[in-house]
Amino acid sequence: MSSATAAGVPPGPAAPKSRKSVTGTRRTVAALFLLPALVLLGALVVYPIGYSVVRSFYNSSGDGFTGVDNYKALFTDDGIRTALKNNIIWVVFAPTVSTALGLIFAVLTERVRWGTAFKLVVFMPMAISMLAAGIIFRLVYDQDPDKGVANAVWVGIHDTFAQSSAFPKAHPGRQSPLEPDAGGFITSATVHTGQTVALPLVGVAPDQMPDNAKKAVAAKPEPGKITGTTWQDFTRGRGVGKLGATDPSELGYAGMKIEAVKDGKVVASAKAAADGTFTLPADADGARLRLPAGNFKAPYNGVDWLGPSLVTPAIIGSYVWMWAGFAMVLIAAGLAGVPRELLEAARVDGANEWQVFRKVTVPLLAPVLAVVTVTLMINVLKVFDLVFIIAPGSSQDDANVLALELYRKGFAEDQPGIASAIAVFLLLLVIPVMWFNVRRLRREGRR
C-alpha cells in the first residue's frame, strides 16, 4: 500500500495515452478488418495479373523464354487482328447506341403516366444473364422464319409487297419442248394460231401445289387463237401415266404466267386457269412461248443475320437490348437532379422542346452520359458470352473478339503464352478508360 493511500489521499487520474499510440491502435484494428479482403484481393486479382504478365513472356510449354514474341503475335495473327477490329467496332457502336437509347427513353418517359412501367420493361433484360440472353437471341436470329422472330417479321413485311412463286422448283422433264431462258423457260419452236401447246413441268411436291389447282385438262384448239396447258407431268407409281399427256391424277399449274415473245419483245401474255389451260390471242402467232423467271421465284427466307457480314451487328443488337435499360436508369437519375427552373427559363425565352433538349438538357447531363458511356466501354472490351453463344461455328471467326480469342488460344489451341499476352493487352486497354472514369467521379465528388 502506497503512502498516499495510507494517508487517505485518493490516487490522481491516470496519465493520458499519447495521440501517436491511439492512431497506431486504430490503424492496427483497421488493418485487421481489411486483412481478409486484402488476402482475397491478392489471391483473386493481384496474383493472377502478375502470373499472366510473367506467363506472357514464355512459350506454350512454359519452359522457354520468348521475350515479346507473344505480343508480336497480337498484330500478326489473323484471328487476333480480326478480334481487335471487332473490338473497335464494339467500343464505338455498342456504348454509343445504348447510351443514346437510354437518353431517349429517360427523357420521353419522364412526362408519361406509364413511364415507370415502361422503364421496368426496358430494364428487365438486365435481370437475365448473358448466357440466357445469348440463347434467346440465337433463336431470334434463326434463319428459318418459322423459328426466328427477326426473320418471321422481315419475311412477313417482304411478302406483303413481293409475293414468292408457288413453283420455285419446277423445271422441264424428259422430252420437254422447253429450254432454259434467263431464269425461266421458253419453247424451242414457234407456235401458230389454231395450235394447242403442251408445256409440261415437274419438280413441285404435291403438298406445295396451289390450293386452287385442279385436275389438268388437255386444251382444245380454237381458230385464230393459241391454246395450251401447263401442268405437273408426273404420276406416282412406276409405269403409270403417259409422258407429255395430261393424266387423271395430274394437276394444272394454276396461275402460271405465259408470255408470247417475238424478236425479244412480249407481244401477248396470259395466266393459266386452275386446270392449267391458257389462251393467247392472234398476236402470238409465230412467237415462242416463255414461262418467265417470276414463275419460279424461290420463297424469301429472310436475312442471314448470323452470316459473316451481319453477325457482329446482330450480336451488338442483343447487347443493346440488355444494356439500354441500365443506361436509361442512370440517365433518369441524373435527369431527376436537373434544375427545372433552367428548363422553364429556356422555354420562356422561346426555345422549343428540341432546343431545350439539345442545348440545356444534354449539356447538363453530360457528366452522367460520360460515366454511362465509359462504363459500357469497359464492359464491351471484355464481352465474351454473347459472342461465344450467338455466333454459330461457321461465323465465329468473323464475330471474334479479344476475350473470345483469349479463350480459344488458352483452351482450344493450347497456347497459354499468347492467351496471357491477350489478357495483359486487354488490361492495358481497360486501364486508361477506368482511370478516366475514376478521375471524373473524383472531380464530381469535389463539386
Short mmCIF file of C-alpha atoms in Angstrom, two decimals:
data_model
loop_
_atom_site.label_atom_id
_atom_site.label_comp_id
_atom_site.label_asym_id
_atom_site.label_seq_id
_atom_site.Cartn_x
_atom_site.Cartn_y
_atom_site.Cartn_z
CA MET A 1 0.00 0.00 0.00
CA SER A 2 1.40 3.37 -1.02
CA SER A 3 1.91 6.17 1.45
CA ALA A 4 -0.69 8.37 -0.28
CA THR A 5 -3.33 5.67 0.13
CA ALA A 6 -2.33 5.06 3.69
CA ALA A 7 -2.72 8.76 4.41
CA GLY A 8 -6.25 8.69 2.98
CA VAL A 9 -5.43 10.76 -0.13
CA PRO A 10 -7.20 9.45 -3.28
CA PRO A 11 -4.98 8.50 -6.26
CA GLY A 12 -4.77 11.00 -9.14
CA PRO A 13 -6.09 10.35 -12.72
CA ALA A 14 -4.07 8.02 -14.96
CA ALA A 15 -1.76 9.69 -17.43
CA PRO A 16 -3.50 10.06 -20.90
CA LYS A 17 -2.23 7.91 -23.78
CA SER A 18 -0.29 9.75 -26.44
CA ARG A 19 -2.03 10.62 -29.73
CA LYS A 20 0.56 8.59 -31.57
CA SER A 21 -0.31 5.37 -29.75
CA VAL A 22 -4.07 5.90 -30.33
CA THR A 23 -3.52 6.41 -34.04
CA GLY A 24 -1.37 3.30 -34.21
CA THR A 25 -4.03 1.24 -32.46
CA ARG A 26 -6.72 2.42 -34.88
CA ARG A 27 -4.56 1.58 -37.85
CA THR A 28 -3.91 -1.88 -36.48
CA VAL A 29 -7.64 -2.50 -35.97
CA ALA A 30 -8.41 -1.18 -39.47
CA ALA A 31 -5.71 -3.40 -40.96
CA LEU A 32 -7.12 -6.46 -39.17
CA PHE A 33 -10.60 -5.74 -40.59
CA LEU A 34 -9.17 -5.20 -44.08
CA LEU A 35 -6.88 -8.22 -43.97
CA PRO A 36 -9.43 -10.83 -45.23
CA ALA A 37 -10.43 -8.58 -48.11
CA LEU A 38 -6.78 -7.87 -48.95
CA VAL A 39 -5.97 -11.59 -48.91
CA LEU A 40 -8.85 -12.31 -51.28
CA LEU A 41 -7.89 -9.36 -53.49
CA GLY A 42 -4.32 -10.57 -53.67
CA ALA A 43 -5.30 -14.18 -54.37
CA LEU A 44 -8.03 -13.47 -56.92
CA VAL A 45 -6.77 -10.29 -58.62
CA VAL A 46 -3.16 -9.33 -57.95
CA TYR A 47 -1.63 -12.82 -58.23
CA PRO A 48 -3.47 -13.75 -61.49
CA ILE A 49 -2.46 -10.44 -63.05
CA GLY A 50 1.17 -10.90 -62.05
CA TYR A 51 1.20 -14.51 -63.20
CA SER A 52 -0.36 -13.54 -66.57
CA VAL A 53 2.27 -10.86 -67.10
CA VAL A 54 5.09 -13.31 -66.39
CA ARG A 55 3.49 -16.13 -68.40
CA SER A 56 3.08 -13.87 -71.43
CA PHE A 57 6.86 -13.92 -71.92
CA TYR A 58 7.09 -17.73 -72.14
CA ASN A 59 6.26 -20.28 -74.82
CA SER A 60 3.32 -22.67 -74.85
CA SER A 61 5.01 -25.24 -72.59
CA GLY A 62 6.15 -22.56 -70.15
CA ASP A 63 9.80 -23.65 -70.07
CA GLY A 64 11.21 -21.33 -72.73
CA PHE A 65 11.52 -17.54 -72.54
CA THR A 66 10.27 -15.93 -75.76
CA GLY A 67 10.53 -12.24 -74.92
CA VAL A 68 7.97 -10.14 -76.75
CA ASP A 69 7.19 -12.75 -79.42
CA ASN A 70 3.74 -13.40 -77.93
CA TYR A 71 2.99 -9.68 -78.10
CA LYS A 72 4.14 -9.54 -81.71
CA ALA A 73 1.59 -12.25 -82.47
CA LEU A 74 -1.17 -9.85 -81.37
CA PHE A 75 -0.57 -7.84 -84.53
CA THR A 76 0.40 -10.61 -86.95
CA ASP A 77 -2.08 -13.42 -86.18
CA ASP A 78 -5.15 -13.12 -88.45
CA GLY A 79 -7.56 -14.30 -85.76
CA ILE A 80 -6.31 -11.76 -83.22
CA ARG A 81 -6.35 -8.95 -85.79
CA THR A 82 -9.99 -9.75 -86.64
CA ALA A 83 -10.81 -9.80 -82.92
CA LEU A 84 -9.11 -6.43 -82.44
CA LYS A 85 -11.03 -4.93 -85.37
CA ASN A 86 -14.31 -6.25 -83.97
CA ASN A 87 -13.48 -4.90 -80.52
CA ILE A 88 -13.04 -1.45 -82.03
CA ILE A 89 -16.48 -1.77 -83.67
CA TRP A 90 -17.93 -2.85 -80.32
CA VAL A 91 -16.34 0.04 -78.41
CA VAL A 92 -17.50 2.62 -80.94
CA PHE A 93 -21.09 1.48 -81.51
CA ALA A 94 -22.38 -0.58 -78.57
CA PRO A 95 -21.88 2.07 -75.80
CA THR A 96 -22.95 4.91 -78.11
CA VAL A 97 -26.20 3.26 -79.20
CA SER A 98 -27.02 2.02 -75.68
CA THR A 99 -26.43 5.46 -74.17
CA ALA A 100 -28.39 7.22 -76.91
CA LEU A 101 -31.37 4.90 -76.47
CA GLY A 102 -31.14 5.23 -72.69
CA LEU A 103 -31.21 9.02 -73.03
CA ILE A 104 -34.22 8.92 -75.36
CA PHE A 105 -36.12 6.54 -73.10
CA ALA A 106 -35.32 8.56 -69.97
CA VAL A 107 -36.45 11.86 -71.50
CA LEU A 108 -39.58 10.56 -73.23
CA THR A 109 -40.85 8.53 -70.27
CA GLU A 110 -40.44 11.46 -67.87
CA ARG A 111 -43.75 13.00 -68.93
CA VAL A 112 -45.99 9.98 -69.43
CA ARG A 113 -48.11 8.41 -66.72
CA TRP A 114 -46.98 4.89 -67.53
CA GLY A 115 -43.30 5.86 -67.66
CA THR A 116 -42.41 3.76 -64.62
CA ALA A 117 -43.93 0.64 -66.15
CA PHE A 118 -42.08 1.30 -69.41
CA LYS A 119 -38.78 1.75 -67.57
CA LEU A 120 -39.39 -1.52 -65.73
CA VAL A 121 -39.92 -3.37 -69.02
CA VAL A 122 -36.82 -1.82 -70.62
CA PHE A 123 -34.69 -2.54 -67.56
CA MET A 124 -35.95 -6.12 -67.19
CA PRO A 125 -33.36 -7.67 -69.58
CA MET A 126 -30.69 -6.68 -67.06
CA ALA A 127 -32.08 -9.42 -64.82
CA ILE A 128 -31.21 -12.01 -67.49
CA SER A 129 -27.73 -13.49 -67.60
CA MET A 130 -25.56 -13.11 -70.68
CA LEU A 131 -25.85 -16.86 -71.21
CA ALA A 132 -29.65 -16.76 -71.25
CA ALA A 133 -29.69 -13.66 -73.47
CA GLY A 134 -27.35 -15.38 -75.90
CA ILE A 135 -29.62 -18.42 -76.14
CA ILE A 136 -32.67 -16.18 -76.64
CA PHE A 137 -31.07 -14.22 -79.47
CA ARG A 138 -29.64 -17.33 -81.09
CA LEU A 139 -33.28 -18.31 -81.58
CA VAL A 140 -34.38 -14.78 -82.51
CA TYR A 141 -31.82 -14.68 -85.33
CA ASP A 142 -32.57 -18.20 -86.63
CA GLN A 143 -32.57 -18.32 -90.43
CA ASP A 144 -35.85 -20.29 -90.56
CA PRO A 145 -38.75 -17.78 -90.46
CA ASP A 146 -40.83 -20.41 -88.65
CA LYS A 147 -38.37 -20.29 -85.74
CA GLY A 148 -36.57 -16.94 -85.82
CA VAL A 149 -38.64 -13.93 -84.77
CA ALA A 150 -36.45 -11.45 -86.68
CA ASN A 151 -36.86 -13.30 -89.96
CA ALA A 152 -40.54 -14.01 -89.32
CA VAL A 153 -41.17 -10.25 -89.13
CA TRP A 154 -38.84 -9.49 -92.03
CA VAL A 155 -40.34 -12.14 -94.29
CA GLY A 156 -43.86 -11.01 -93.40
CA ILE A 157 -43.06 -7.44 -94.43
CA HIS A 158 -41.26 -8.57 -97.59
CA ASP A 159 -44.01 -10.93 -98.70
CA THR A 160 -46.59 -8.19 -98.24
CA PHE A 161 -45.01 -6.30 -101.14
CA ALA A 162 -43.34 -9.11 -103.13
CA GLN A 163 -45.05 -12.47 -103.15
CA SER A 164 -42.94 -15.51 -103.97
CA SER A 165 -43.95 -18.08 -106.59
CA ALA A 166 -45.77 -21.33 -105.90
CA PHE A 167 -43.44 -23.15 -108.32
CA PRO A 168 -39.86 -22.35 -107.23
CA LYS A 169 -38.50 -25.82 -108.05
CA ALA A 170 -40.48 -26.53 -111.21
CA HIS A 171 -38.40 -27.46 -114.26
CA PRO A 172 -38.83 -29.26 -117.60
CA GLY A 173 -38.84 -33.04 -117.52
CA ARG A 174 -37.81 -35.55 -120.18
CA GLN A 175 -38.79 -34.85 -123.78
CA SER A 176 -39.97 -31.38 -122.85
CA PRO A 177 -40.43 -28.68 -125.54
CA LEU A 178 -38.98 -26.12 -123.10
CA GLU A 179 -35.38 -24.95 -122.70
CA PRO A 180 -33.79 -22.65 -120.09
CA ASP A 181 -34.07 -18.87 -120.65
CA ALA A 182 -32.85 -16.19 -118.17
CA GLY A 183 -34.16 -17.97 -115.08
CA GLY A 184 -37.31 -19.17 -116.83
CA PHE A 185 -38.06 -21.45 -119.76
CA ILE A 186 -39.03 -20.93 -123.41
CA THR A 187 -40.27 -23.19 -126.20
CA SER A 188 -37.62 -24.23 -128.70
CA ALA A 189 -40.08 -23.82 -131.62
CA THR A 190 -42.54 -21.10 -132.59
CA VAL A 191 -46.30 -21.58 -132.25
CA HIS A 192 -49.18 -20.61 -134.52
CA THR A 193 -52.88 -19.90 -134.22
CA GLY A 194 -55.18 -22.88 -134.15
CA GLN A 195 -52.47 -24.90 -132.48
CA THR A 196 -52.50 -26.42 -128.97
CA VAL A 197 -49.29 -26.30 -126.96
CA ALA A 198 -48.27 -28.62 -124.13
CA LEU A 199 -45.94 -27.09 -121.52
CA PRO A 200 -45.28 -29.92 -119.04
CA LEU A 201 -43.10 -29.38 -115.96
CA VAL A 202 -42.02 -31.45 -112.97
CA GLY A 203 -40.39 -30.79 -109.60
CA VAL A 204 -43.20 -29.40 -107.42
CA ALA A 205 -44.14 -31.52 -104.42
CA PRO A 206 -47.87 -32.36 -104.29
CA ASP A 207 -48.34 -30.55 -100.98
CA GLN A 208 -46.73 -27.41 -102.48
CA MET A 209 -49.16 -27.09 -105.36
CA PRO A 210 -51.53 -24.08 -105.22
CA ASP A 211 -54.69 -24.67 -103.19
CA ASN A 212 -56.87 -23.80 -106.18
CA ALA A 213 -55.11 -26.22 -108.58
CA LYS A 214 -57.48 -28.60 -110.33
CA LYS A 215 -57.07 -31.73 -112.42
CA ALA A 216 -55.14 -30.86 -115.60
CA VAL A 217 -57.15 -30.76 -118.81
CA ALA A 218 -55.85 -31.01 -122.38
CA ALA A 219 -56.61 -27.75 -124.19
CA LYS A 220 -58.84 -27.75 -127.27
CA PRO A 221 -57.80 -25.86 -130.40
CA GLU A 222 -59.56 -22.59 -131.22
CA PRO A 223 -59.43 -20.83 -134.56
CA GLY A 224 -57.45 -17.56 -134.51
CA LYS A 225 -56.03 -18.31 -131.08
CA ILE A 226 -53.28 -20.32 -129.43
CA THR A 227 -54.34 -22.62 -126.62
CA GLY A 228 -52.35 -24.87 -124.35
CA THR A 229 -51.89 -26.49 -120.96
CA THR A 230 -49.12 -26.23 -118.38
CA TRP A 231 -49.21 -28.89 -115.66
CA GLN A 232 -47.31 -31.18 -113.32
CA ASP A 233 -46.42 -34.05 -115.66
CA PHE A 234 -45.80 -36.65 -113.01
CA THR A 235 -47.87 -39.53 -111.64
CA ARG A 236 -46.75 -41.65 -108.70
CA GLY A 237 -46.02 -45.29 -109.45
CA ARG A 238 -43.75 -46.99 -111.94
CA GLY A 239 -45.16 -47.26 -115.46
CA VAL A 240 -48.24 -45.22 -114.50
CA GLY A 241 -49.23 -42.26 -116.67
CA LYS A 242 -48.14 -41.14 -120.10
CA LEU A 243 -45.23 -38.73 -120.56
CA GLY A 244 -46.30 -35.44 -122.18
CA ALA A 245 -50.02 -36.10 -121.72
CA THR A 246 -52.42 -34.99 -119.00
CA ASP A 247 -53.23 -37.98 -116.80
CA PRO A 248 -56.18 -38.13 -114.36
CA SER A 249 -54.09 -37.63 -111.20
CA GLU A 250 -52.01 -34.72 -112.53
CA LEU A 251 -52.77 -31.11 -111.54
CA GLY A 252 -52.57 -27.93 -113.58
CA TYR A 253 -50.18 -25.11 -112.72
CA ALA A 254 -52.85 -22.64 -111.63
CA GLY A 255 -51.69 -19.02 -112.02
CA MET A 256 -48.61 -19.80 -114.14
CA LYS A 257 -47.79 -16.83 -116.39
CA ILE A 258 -47.19 -17.47 -120.09
CA GLU A 259 -45.67 -14.88 -122.46
CA ALA A 260 -45.53 -14.85 -126.26
CA VAL A 261 -42.14 -13.49 -127.36
CA LYS A 262 -41.22 -12.19 -130.82
CA ASP A 263 -37.81 -10.68 -131.55
CA GLY A 264 -37.16 -10.36 -127.85
CA LYS A 265 -40.41 -8.47 -127.16
CA VAL A 266 -43.51 -9.71 -125.32
CA VAL A 267 -46.46 -9.42 -127.73
CA ALA A 268 -49.07 -11.20 -125.60
CA SER A 269 -49.42 -12.87 -122.21
CA ALA A 270 -51.88 -14.99 -120.25
CA LYS A 271 -52.28 -16.77 -116.92
CA ALA A 272 -53.11 -20.43 -116.63
CA ALA A 273 -56.50 -21.34 -115.20
CA ALA A 274 -56.95 -23.69 -112.25
CA ASP A 275 -56.75 -26.68 -114.62
CA GLY A 276 -53.57 -25.36 -116.27
CA THR A 277 -55.20 -24.27 -119.57
CA PHE A 278 -54.44 -20.89 -121.16
CA THR A 279 -55.40 -18.96 -124.28
CA LEU A 280 -53.34 -16.41 -126.25
CA PRO A 281 -54.70 -14.04 -128.94
CA ALA A 282 -53.76 -13.98 -132.63
CA ASP A 283 -50.92 -11.55 -131.84
CA ALA A 284 -48.96 -14.54 -130.54
CA ASP A 285 -48.86 -16.18 -133.96
CA GLY A 286 -45.27 -17.03 -134.89
CA ALA A 287 -43.97 -16.34 -131.36
CA ARG A 288 -42.18 -18.57 -128.89
CA LEU A 289 -43.92 -19.18 -125.57
CA ARG A 290 -41.97 -18.30 -122.46
CA LEU A 291 -42.54 -19.11 -118.81
CA PRO A 292 -40.80 -16.08 -117.24
CA ALA A 293 -38.47 -16.30 -114.24
CA GLY A 294 -41.09 -14.78 -111.96
CA ASN A 295 -42.94 -18.07 -112.05
CA PHE A 296 -40.01 -19.78 -110.36
CA LYS A 297 -39.04 -17.21 -107.77
CA ALA A 298 -37.93 -19.01 -104.63
CA PRO A 299 -39.61 -18.14 -101.31
CA TYR A 300 -37.89 -15.34 -99.43
CA ASN A 301 -36.26 -16.80 -96.33
CA GLY A 302 -35.21 -13.54 -94.74
CA VAL A 303 -31.81 -12.19 -93.79
CA ASP A 304 -28.83 -14.30 -92.79
CA TRP A 305 -28.40 -12.42 -89.51
CA LEU A 306 -25.67 -14.75 -88.28
CA GLY A 307 -23.79 -14.85 -91.57
CA PRO A 308 -20.25 -13.45 -91.86
CA SER A 309 -21.33 -9.93 -92.85
CA LEU A 310 -24.06 -9.29 -90.24
CA VAL A 311 -23.08 -11.42 -87.26
CA THR A 312 -21.26 -8.63 -85.36
CA PRO A 313 -24.04 -6.00 -85.77
CA ALA A 314 -26.59 -8.67 -84.80
CA ILE A 315 -24.75 -9.51 -81.58
CA ILE A 316 -24.30 -5.81 -80.80
CA GLY A 317 -28.08 -5.51 -81.17
CA SER A 318 -28.59 -8.15 -78.47
CA TYR A 319 -26.13 -6.30 -76.21
CA VAL A 320 -28.02 -3.04 -76.70
CA TRP A 321 -31.27 -4.85 -75.83
CA MET A 322 -29.72 -5.81 -72.49
CA TRP A 323 -27.86 -2.64 -71.53
CA ALA A 324 -30.07 0.18 -72.82
CA GLY A 325 -32.13 -0.24 -69.64
CA PHE A 326 -29.01 0.22 -67.50
CA ALA A 327 -28.18 3.44 -69.32
CA MET A 328 -31.79 4.63 -69.04
CA VAL A 329 -31.93 4.17 -65.25
CA LEU A 330 -28.67 6.07 -64.62
CA ILE A 331 -29.61 8.87 -67.00
CA ALA A 332 -33.11 9.11 -65.49
CA ALA A 333 -31.50 9.52 -62.05
CA GLY A 334 -29.34 12.33 -63.42
CA LEU A 335 -32.33 13.88 -65.14
CA ALA A 336 -34.21 13.99 -61.83
CA GLY A 337 -31.48 16.28 -60.48
CA VAL A 338 -31.62 18.77 -63.35
CA PRO A 339 -32.95 22.15 -62.08
CA ARG A 340 -36.42 22.60 -63.57
CA GLU A 341 -36.13 26.38 -63.49
CA LEU A 342 -33.41 26.22 -66.13
CA LEU A 343 -35.67 24.25 -68.46
CA GLU A 344 -38.60 26.60 -67.84
CA ALA A 345 -36.36 29.65 -68.37
CA ALA A 346 -35.32 28.29 -71.76
CA ARG A 347 -38.94 27.74 -72.73
CA VAL A 348 -39.86 31.26 -71.60
CA ASP A 349 -37.06 32.61 -73.78
CA GLY A 350 -38.75 31.00 -76.79
CA ALA A 351 -36.85 27.72 -77.14
CA ASN A 352 -38.82 24.78 -78.50
CA GLU A 353 -38.62 21.31 -76.95
CA TRP A 354 -35.87 20.14 -79.32
CA GLN A 355 -33.75 23.21 -78.49
CA VAL A 356 -34.34 22.71 -74.76
CA PHE A 357 -33.26 19.09 -75.09
CA ARG A 358 -30.21 19.81 -77.24
CA LYS A 359 -28.92 22.99 -75.61
CA VAL A 360 -29.99 22.60 -71.98
CA THR A 361 -30.83 19.02 -71.03
CA VAL A 362 -27.95 17.26 -72.81
CA PRO A 363 -25.22 19.67 -71.59
CA LEU A 364 -26.50 19.36 -68.01
CA LEU A 365 -26.49 15.57 -68.34
CA ALA A 366 -23.02 15.47 -69.91
CA PRO A 367 -21.29 14.15 -66.74
CA VAL A 368 -23.83 11.34 -66.39
CA LEU A 369 -23.66 10.49 -70.09
CA ALA A 370 -19.87 10.34 -69.88
CA VAL A 371 -19.95 7.98 -66.88
CA VAL A 372 -22.51 5.69 -68.58
CA THR A 373 -20.60 5.62 -71.87
CA VAL A 374 -17.24 4.92 -70.23
CA THR A 375 -18.74 2.21 -68.01
CA LEU A 376 -20.21 0.49 -71.06
CA MET A 377 -16.90 0.83 -72.93
CA ILE A 378 -15.16 -1.05 -70.12
CA ASN A 379 -17.91 -3.66 -70.28
CA VAL A 380 -17.72 -4.24 -74.04
CA LEU A 381 -13.94 -4.55 -74.03
CA LYS A 382 -14.47 -7.75 -72.05
CA VAL A 383 -17.53 -9.06 -73.92
CA PHE A 384 -17.37 -12.82 -74.37
CA ASP A 385 -20.61 -14.65 -73.51
CA LEU A 386 -22.84 -13.20 -76.22
CA VAL A 387 -20.31 -13.74 -78.99
CA PHE A 388 -19.49 -17.27 -77.90
CA ILE A 389 -23.15 -18.34 -77.69
CA ILE A 390 -24.85 -16.43 -80.52
CA ALA A 391 -22.27 -16.75 -83.29
CA PRO A 392 -22.51 -20.18 -85.00
CA GLY A 393 -19.34 -22.12 -85.69
CA SER A 394 -19.35 -21.05 -89.34
CA SER A 395 -19.32 -17.35 -88.39
CA GLN A 396 -17.46 -17.36 -85.10
CA ASP A 397 -14.18 -16.36 -86.75
CA ASP A 398 -15.91 -13.32 -88.27
CA ALA A 399 -17.53 -12.35 -84.93
CA ASN A 400 -14.35 -12.93 -82.92
CA VAL A 401 -13.41 -10.52 -80.11
CA LEU A 402 -10.34 -10.36 -77.87
CA ALA A 403 -11.95 -12.09 -74.88
CA LEU A 404 -13.16 -14.94 -77.08
CA GLU A 405 -9.77 -15.21 -78.79
CA LEU A 406 -8.15 -15.37 -75.34
CA TYR A 407 -10.37 -18.34 -74.51
CA ARG A 408 -9.68 -20.06 -77.82
CA LYS A 409 -5.90 -19.57 -77.59
CA GLY A 410 -5.75 -20.67 -73.96
CA PHE A 411 -8.08 -23.68 -74.06
CA ALA A 412 -8.84 -24.75 -77.62
CA GLU A 413 -5.42 -24.17 -79.23
CA ASP A 414 -3.24 -24.73 -76.12
CA GLN A 415 -1.24 -21.51 -76.47
CA PRO A 416 -1.29 -20.09 -72.92
CA GLY A 417 1.58 -17.71 -73.67
CA ILE A 418 -0.35 -15.88 -76.37
CA ALA A 419 -3.55 -16.08 -74.27
CA SER A 420 -1.70 -14.38 -71.39
CA ALA A 421 -0.44 -11.69 -73.77
CA ILE A 422 -4.02 -11.03 -74.91
CA ALA A 423 -5.11 -10.78 -71.24
CA VAL A 424 -2.36 -8.24 -70.49
CA PHE A 425 -3.24 -6.32 -73.65
CA LEU A 426 -6.91 -6.19 -72.60
CA LEU A 427 -5.84 -4.92 -69.16
CA LEU A 428 -3.79 -2.16 -70.79
CA LEU A 429 -6.81 -1.19 -72.90
CA VAL A 430 -9.13 -1.06 -69.88
CA ILE A 431 -6.81 0.88 -67.53
CA PRO A 432 -6.97 4.26 -69.38
CA VAL A 433 -10.76 4.05 -69.59
CA MET A 434 -11.00 3.18 -65.88
CA TRP A 435 -8.60 5.99 -64.99
CA PHE A 436 -10.72 8.46 -66.94
CA ASN A 437 -13.86 7.26 -65.16
CA VAL A 438 -12.32 7.41 -61.67
CA ARG A 439 -10.88 10.85 -62.32
CA ARG A 440 -14.25 12.17 -63.47
CA LEU A 441 -16.01 10.67 -60.44
CA ARG A 442 -13.49 12.29 -58.11
CA ARG A 443 -13.94 15.61 -59.85
CA GLU A 444 -17.69 15.34 -59.47
CA GLY A 445 -17.26 14.41 -55.79
CA ARG A 446 -15.21 17.55 -55.07
CA ARG A 447 -18.01 19.69 -56.51
#
